[in-house]
CSV table of C-alpha atoms and ligand atoms in Angstrom, one decimal:
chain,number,residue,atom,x,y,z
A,1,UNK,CA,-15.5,21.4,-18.4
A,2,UNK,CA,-17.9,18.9,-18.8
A,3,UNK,CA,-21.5,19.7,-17.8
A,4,UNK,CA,-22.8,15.9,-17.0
A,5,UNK,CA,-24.1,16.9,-13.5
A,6,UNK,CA,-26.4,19.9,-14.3
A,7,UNK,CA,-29.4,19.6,-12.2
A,8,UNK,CA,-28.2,17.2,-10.5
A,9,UNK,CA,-27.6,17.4,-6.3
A,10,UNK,CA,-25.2,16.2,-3.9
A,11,UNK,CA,-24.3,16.1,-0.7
A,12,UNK,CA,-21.0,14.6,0.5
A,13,UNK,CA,-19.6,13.7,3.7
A,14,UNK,CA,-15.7,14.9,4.9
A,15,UNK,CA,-16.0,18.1,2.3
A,16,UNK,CA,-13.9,20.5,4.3
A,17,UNK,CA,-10.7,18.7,3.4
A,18,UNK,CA,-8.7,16.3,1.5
A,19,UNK,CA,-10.6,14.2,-1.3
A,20,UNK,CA,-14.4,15.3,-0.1
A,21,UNK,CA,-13.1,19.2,-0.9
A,22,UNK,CA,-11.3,18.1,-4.1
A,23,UNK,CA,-15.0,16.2,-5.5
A,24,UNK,CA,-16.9,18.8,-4.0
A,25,UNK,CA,-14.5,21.6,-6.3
A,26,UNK,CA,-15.3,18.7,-9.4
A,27,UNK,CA,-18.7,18.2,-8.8
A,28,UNK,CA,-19.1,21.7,-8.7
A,29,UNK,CA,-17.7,22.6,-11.9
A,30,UNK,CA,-19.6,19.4,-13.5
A,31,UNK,CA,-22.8,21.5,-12.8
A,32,UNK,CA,-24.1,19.6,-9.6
A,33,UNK,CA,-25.4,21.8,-6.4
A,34,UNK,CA,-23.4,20.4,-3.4
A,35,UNK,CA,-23.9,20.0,0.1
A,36,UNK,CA,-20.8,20.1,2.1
A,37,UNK,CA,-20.9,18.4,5.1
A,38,UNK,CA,-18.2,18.1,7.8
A,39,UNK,CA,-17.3,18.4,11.8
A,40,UNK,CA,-15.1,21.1,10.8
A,41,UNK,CA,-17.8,24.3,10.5
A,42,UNK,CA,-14.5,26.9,9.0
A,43,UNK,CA,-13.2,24.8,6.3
A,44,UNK,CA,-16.6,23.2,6.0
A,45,UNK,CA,-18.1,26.7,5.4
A,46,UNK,CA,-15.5,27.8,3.6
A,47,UNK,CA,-15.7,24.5,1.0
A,48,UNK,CA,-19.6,25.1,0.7
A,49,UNK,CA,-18.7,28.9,-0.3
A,50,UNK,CA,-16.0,28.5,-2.6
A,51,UNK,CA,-18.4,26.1,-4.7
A,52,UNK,CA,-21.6,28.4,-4.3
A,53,UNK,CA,-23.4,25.7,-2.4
A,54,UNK,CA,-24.4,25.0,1.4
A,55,UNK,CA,-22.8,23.9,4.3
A,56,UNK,CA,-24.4,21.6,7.0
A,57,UNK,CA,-22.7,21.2,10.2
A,58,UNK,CA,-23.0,17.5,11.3
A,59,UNK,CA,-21.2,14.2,13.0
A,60,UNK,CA,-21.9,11.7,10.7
A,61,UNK,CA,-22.3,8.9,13.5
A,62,UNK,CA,-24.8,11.0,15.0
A,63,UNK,CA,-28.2,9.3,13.4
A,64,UNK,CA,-30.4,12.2,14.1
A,65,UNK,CA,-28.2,14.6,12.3
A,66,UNK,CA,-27.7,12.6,9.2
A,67,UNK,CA,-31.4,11.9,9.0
A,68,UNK,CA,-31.5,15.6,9.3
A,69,UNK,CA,-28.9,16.3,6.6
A,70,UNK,CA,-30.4,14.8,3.4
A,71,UNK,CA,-33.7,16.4,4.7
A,72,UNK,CA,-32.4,19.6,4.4
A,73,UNK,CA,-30.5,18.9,1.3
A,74,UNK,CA,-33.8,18.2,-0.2
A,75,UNK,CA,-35.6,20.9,1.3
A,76,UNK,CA,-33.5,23.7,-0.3
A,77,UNK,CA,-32.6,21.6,-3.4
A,78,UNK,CA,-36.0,19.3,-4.4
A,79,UNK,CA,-34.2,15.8,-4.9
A,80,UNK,CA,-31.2,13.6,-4.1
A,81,UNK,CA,-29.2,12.4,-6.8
A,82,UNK,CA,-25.8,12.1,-5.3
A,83,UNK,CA,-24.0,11.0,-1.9
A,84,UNK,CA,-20.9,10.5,-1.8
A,85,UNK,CA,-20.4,9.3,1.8
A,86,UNK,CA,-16.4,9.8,2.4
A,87,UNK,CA,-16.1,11.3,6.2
A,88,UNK,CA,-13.1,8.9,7.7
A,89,UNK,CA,-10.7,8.8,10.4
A,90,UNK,CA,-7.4,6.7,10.7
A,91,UNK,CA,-5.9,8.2,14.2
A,92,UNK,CA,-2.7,6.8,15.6
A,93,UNK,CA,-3.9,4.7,18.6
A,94,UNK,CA,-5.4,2.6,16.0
A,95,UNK,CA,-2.7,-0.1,15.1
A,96,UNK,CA,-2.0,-3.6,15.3
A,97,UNK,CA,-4.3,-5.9,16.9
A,98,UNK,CA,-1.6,-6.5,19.6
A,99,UNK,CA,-1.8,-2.7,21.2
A,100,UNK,CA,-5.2,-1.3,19.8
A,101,UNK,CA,-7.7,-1.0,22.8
A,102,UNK,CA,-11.7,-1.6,22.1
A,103,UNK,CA,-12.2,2.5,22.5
A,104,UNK,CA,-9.8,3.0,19.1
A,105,UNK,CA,-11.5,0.0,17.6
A,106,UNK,CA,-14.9,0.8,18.2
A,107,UNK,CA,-14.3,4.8,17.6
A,108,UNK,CA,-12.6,3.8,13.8
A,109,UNK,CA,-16.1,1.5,13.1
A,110,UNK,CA,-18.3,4.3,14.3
A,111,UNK,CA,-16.7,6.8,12.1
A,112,UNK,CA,-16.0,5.0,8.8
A,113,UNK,CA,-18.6,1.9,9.2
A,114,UNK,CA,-21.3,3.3,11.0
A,115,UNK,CA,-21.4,6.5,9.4
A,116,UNK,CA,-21.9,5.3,6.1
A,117,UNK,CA,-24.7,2.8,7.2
A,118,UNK,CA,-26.4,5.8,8.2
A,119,UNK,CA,-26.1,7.9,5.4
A,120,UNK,CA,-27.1,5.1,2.9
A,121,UNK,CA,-30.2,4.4,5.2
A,122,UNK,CA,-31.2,7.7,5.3
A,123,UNK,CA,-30.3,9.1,1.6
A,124,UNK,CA,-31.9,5.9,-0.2
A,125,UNK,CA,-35.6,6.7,0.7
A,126,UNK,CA,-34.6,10.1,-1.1
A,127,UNK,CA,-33.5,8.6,-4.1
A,128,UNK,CA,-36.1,5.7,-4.3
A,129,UNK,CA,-38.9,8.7,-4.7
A,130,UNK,CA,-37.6,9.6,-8.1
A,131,UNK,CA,-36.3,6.1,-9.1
A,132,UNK,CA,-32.9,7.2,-9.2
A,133,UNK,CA,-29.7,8.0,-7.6
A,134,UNK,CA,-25.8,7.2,-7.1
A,135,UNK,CA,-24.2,6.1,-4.0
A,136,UNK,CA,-19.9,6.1,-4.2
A,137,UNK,CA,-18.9,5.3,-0.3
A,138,UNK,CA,-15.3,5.9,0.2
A,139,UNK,CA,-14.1,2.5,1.1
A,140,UNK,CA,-9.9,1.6,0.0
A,141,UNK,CA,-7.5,-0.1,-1.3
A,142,UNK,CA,-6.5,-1.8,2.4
A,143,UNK,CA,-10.2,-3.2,1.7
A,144,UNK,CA,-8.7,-5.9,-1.0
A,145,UNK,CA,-4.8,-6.1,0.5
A,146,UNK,CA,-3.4,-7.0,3.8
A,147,UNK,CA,-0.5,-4.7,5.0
A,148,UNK,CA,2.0,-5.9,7.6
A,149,UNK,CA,2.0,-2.0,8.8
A,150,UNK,CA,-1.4,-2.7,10.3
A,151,UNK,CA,-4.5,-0.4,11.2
A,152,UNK,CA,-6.7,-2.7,12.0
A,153,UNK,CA,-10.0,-1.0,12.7
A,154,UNK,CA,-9.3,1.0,9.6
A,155,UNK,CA,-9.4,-2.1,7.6
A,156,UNK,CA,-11.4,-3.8,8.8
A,157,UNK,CA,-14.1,-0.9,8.4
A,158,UNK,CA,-13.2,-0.5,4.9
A,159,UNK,CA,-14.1,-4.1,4.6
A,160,UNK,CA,-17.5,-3.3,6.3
A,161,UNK,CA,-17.9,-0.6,3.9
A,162,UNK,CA,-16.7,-2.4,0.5
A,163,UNK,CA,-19.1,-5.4,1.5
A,164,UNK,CA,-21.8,-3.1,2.4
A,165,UNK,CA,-22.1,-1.4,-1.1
A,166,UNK,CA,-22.0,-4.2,-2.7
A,167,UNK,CA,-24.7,-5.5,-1.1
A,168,UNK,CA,-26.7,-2.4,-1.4
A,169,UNK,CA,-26.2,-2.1,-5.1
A,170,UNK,CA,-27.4,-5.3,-5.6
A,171,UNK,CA,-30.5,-4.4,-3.6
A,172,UNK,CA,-31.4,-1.5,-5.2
A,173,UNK,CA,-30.2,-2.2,-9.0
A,174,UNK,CA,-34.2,-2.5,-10.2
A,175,UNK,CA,-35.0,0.9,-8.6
A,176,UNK,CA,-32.1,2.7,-10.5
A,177,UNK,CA,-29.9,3.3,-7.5
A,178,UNK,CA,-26.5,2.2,-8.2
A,179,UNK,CA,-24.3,1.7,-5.0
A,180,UNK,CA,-20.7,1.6,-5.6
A,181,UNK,CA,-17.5,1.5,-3.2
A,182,UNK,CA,-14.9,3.5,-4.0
A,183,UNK,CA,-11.5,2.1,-3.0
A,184,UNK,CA,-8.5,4.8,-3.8
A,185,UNK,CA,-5.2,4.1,-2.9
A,186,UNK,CA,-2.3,6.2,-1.1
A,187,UNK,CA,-3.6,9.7,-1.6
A,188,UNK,CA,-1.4,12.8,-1.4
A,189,UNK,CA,-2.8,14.4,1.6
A,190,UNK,CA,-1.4,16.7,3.8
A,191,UNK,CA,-1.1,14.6,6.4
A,192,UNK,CA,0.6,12.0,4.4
A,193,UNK,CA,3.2,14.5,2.9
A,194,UNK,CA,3.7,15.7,6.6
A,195,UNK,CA,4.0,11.8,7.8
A,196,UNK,CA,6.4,11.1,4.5
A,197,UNK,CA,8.2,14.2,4.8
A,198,UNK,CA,9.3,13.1,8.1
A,199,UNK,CA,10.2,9.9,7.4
A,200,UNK,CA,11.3,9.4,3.8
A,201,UNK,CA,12.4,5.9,4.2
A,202,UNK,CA,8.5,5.2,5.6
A,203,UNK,CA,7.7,6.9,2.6
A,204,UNK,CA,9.8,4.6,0.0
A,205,UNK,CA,8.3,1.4,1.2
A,206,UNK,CA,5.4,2.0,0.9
A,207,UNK,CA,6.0,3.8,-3.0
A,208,UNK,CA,8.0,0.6,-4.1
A,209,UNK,CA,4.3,-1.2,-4.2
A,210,UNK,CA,3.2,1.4,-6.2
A,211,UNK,CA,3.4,0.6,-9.7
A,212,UNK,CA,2.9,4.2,-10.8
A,213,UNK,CA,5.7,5.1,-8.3
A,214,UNK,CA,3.7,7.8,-7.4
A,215,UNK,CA,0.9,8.3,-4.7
A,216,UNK,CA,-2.9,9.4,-5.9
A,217,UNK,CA,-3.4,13.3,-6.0
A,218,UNK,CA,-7.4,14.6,-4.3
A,219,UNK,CA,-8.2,15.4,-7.8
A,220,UNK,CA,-7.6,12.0,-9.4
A,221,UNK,CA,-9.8,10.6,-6.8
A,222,UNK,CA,-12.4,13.3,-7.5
A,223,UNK,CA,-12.7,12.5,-11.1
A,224,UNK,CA,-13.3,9.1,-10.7
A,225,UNK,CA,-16.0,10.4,-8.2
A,226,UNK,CA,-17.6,12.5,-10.8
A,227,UNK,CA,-18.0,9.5,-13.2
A,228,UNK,CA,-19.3,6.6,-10.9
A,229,UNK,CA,-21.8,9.9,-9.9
A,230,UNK,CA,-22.5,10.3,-13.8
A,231,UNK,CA,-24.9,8.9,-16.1
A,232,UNK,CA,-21.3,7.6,-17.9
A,233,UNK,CA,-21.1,4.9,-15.5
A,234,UNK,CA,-25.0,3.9,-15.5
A,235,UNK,CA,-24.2,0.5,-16.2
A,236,UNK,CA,-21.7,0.6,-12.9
A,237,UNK,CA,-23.0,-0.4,-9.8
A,238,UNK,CA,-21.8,-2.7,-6.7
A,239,UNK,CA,-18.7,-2.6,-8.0
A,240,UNK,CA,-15.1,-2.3,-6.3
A,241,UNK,CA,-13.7,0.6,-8.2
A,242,UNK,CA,-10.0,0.6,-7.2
A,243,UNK,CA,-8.6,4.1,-8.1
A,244,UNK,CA,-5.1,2.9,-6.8
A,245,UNK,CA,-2.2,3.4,-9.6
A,246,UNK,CA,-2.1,-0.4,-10.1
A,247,UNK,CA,-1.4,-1.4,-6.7
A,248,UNK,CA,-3.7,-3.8,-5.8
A,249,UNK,CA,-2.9,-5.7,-9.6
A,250,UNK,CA,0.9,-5.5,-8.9
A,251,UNK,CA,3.7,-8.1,-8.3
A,252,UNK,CA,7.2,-6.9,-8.9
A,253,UNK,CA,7.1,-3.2,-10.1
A,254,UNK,CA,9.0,-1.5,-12.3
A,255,UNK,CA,12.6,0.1,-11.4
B,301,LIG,N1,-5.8,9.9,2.0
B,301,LIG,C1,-5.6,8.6,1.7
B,301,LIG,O1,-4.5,8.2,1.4
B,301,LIG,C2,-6.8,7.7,1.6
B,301,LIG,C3,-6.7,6.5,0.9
B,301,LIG,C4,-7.8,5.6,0.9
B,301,LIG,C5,-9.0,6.0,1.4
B,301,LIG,N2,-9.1,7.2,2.1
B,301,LIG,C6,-10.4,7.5,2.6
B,301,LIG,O2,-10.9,8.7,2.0
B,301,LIG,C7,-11.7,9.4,2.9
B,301,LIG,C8,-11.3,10.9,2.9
B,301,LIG,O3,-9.9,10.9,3.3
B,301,LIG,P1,-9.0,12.2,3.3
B,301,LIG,O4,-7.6,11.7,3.1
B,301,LIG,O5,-9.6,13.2,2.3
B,301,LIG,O6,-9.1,12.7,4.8
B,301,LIG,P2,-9.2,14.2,5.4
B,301,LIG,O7,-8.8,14.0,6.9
B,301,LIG,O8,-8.4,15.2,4.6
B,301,LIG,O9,-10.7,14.6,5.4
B,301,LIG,C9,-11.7,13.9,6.1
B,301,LIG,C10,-12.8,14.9,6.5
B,301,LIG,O10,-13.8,14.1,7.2
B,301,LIG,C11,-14.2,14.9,8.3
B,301,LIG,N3,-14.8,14.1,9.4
B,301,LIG,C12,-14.1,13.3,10.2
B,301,LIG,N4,-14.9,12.7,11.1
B,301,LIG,C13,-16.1,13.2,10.9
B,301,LIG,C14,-17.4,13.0,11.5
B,301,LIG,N5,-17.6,12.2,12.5
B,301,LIG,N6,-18.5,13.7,11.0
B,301,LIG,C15,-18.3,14.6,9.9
B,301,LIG,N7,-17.1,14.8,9.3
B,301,LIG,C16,-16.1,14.1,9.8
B,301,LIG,C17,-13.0,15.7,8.8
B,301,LIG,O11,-13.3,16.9,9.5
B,301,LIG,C18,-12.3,16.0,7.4
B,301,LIG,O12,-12.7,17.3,6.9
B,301,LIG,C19,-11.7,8.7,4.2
B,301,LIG,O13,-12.8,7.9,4.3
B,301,LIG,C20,-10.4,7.9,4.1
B,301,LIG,O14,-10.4,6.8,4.9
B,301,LIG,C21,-8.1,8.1,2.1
């Protein structure tokens, strides 16, 4: 394995599951000490142990605990190179415009919009000390497409966060902090498989689009992680990185 992130530290948001565990197991093996930080104190705990590094109990809406978070991440590890800012929701009640209530929208902004306003606010100053640092917030592919099978907070949060890195990377480009959105597309989750598995048909149209005719697996998602964290992508910043299997670039598809 490559060693590009010796030395390096990060702290990522969502770690105890899904794509934050898969790029906390890659950033890991890269050579980077990671902060796991999650709601979920077993699997969080358990993620932080598996890759030798520290867990930190924490809501990421909450602005005194993030505040607190890269604190401590600095406290135990001298500096802040990395955060990767990828705790999201996308619960049920959030749907189409027609039957999504303001308490879904507003708890969908809070978690994936919010959240990562925080922990750029509070990670930059960090990164600024030592003229350096990489930003990837988890943002999606539903950031660039419309789809008729609607989450509409979802989106448009993932809008919220594309724009927002953007705009940050453009801020901070002369203090070498590069800000980039990360935008994957269908990952193979557990809860997709057990949504899918279910429903096979659900699980067709929505793999027709896919060029690939595949969806994403955590680790594919956690590579591209480890690069736009990497001094490999130093010339990278507010950027839309699609990791989506052509989706986003697709017309017809193949057979
Ligand atoms: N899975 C996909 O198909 C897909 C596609 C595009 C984008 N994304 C985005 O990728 C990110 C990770 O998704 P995933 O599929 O790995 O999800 P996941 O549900 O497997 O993991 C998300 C983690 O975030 C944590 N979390 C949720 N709310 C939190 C909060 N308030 N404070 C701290 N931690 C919190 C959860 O406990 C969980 O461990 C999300 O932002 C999601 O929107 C996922």
């Amino acid at each position: 394995m490559i060693t590009r992130l010796q030395g390096r530290t990060a702290v990522i948001t969502g770690a105890a599951s899904g794509i934050g565990l898969a790029t906390a197991r890659r950033l890991a093996a890269e050579g980077a000490r990671v902060v796991c930080v999650d709601l979920d104190a077993e699997n969080g705990a358990k993620a932080a142990a598996e890759v030798n590094g520290r867990f930190i109990q924490a809501d990421v809406t909450d602005e005194e605990a993030v505040r607190a978070v890269y604190e401590e991440a600095v406290d135990a590890y001298g500096r802040l190179d990395i955060a990767f800012n990828n705790a999201g929701i996308s619960p049920p009640d959030d749907d189409s415009i027609l039957t999504t209530g303001l308490a879904a929208w507003r708890r969908v902004q809070e978690v994936n919009l919010t959240s990562v306003y925080l922990c750029c606010k509070y990670a930059i100053p960090h990164m600024r000390r030592h003229g350096k640092g990489s930003i990837i917030n988890t943002a999606s592919f539903v950031a660039v497409m419309g789809a008729a099978t609607s989450q509409i907070s979802y989106s448009a949060s993932k809008g919220g966060v594309l724009a927002m890195s953007r705009e940050l990377g453009v801020q901070f480009a002369r203090e070498g902090i590069r800000v980039n959105a990360l935008c994957p597309g269908p990952v193979n989750t557990p809860l997709l498989r057990e949504l899918f598995a279910k429903d096979p048909e659900r699980a067709a149209r929505r793999l027709v689009h896919v060029p690939m005719g595949r969806f994403a697996e955590a680790d594919e998602i956690a590579a591209a992680v480890a690069f736009l964290a990497s001094d490999d992508a130093s010339f990278i910043t507010a950027n839309t990185f699609l990791v989506d299997g052509g989706i986003s670039g697709a017309y017809v598809t193949p057979e």
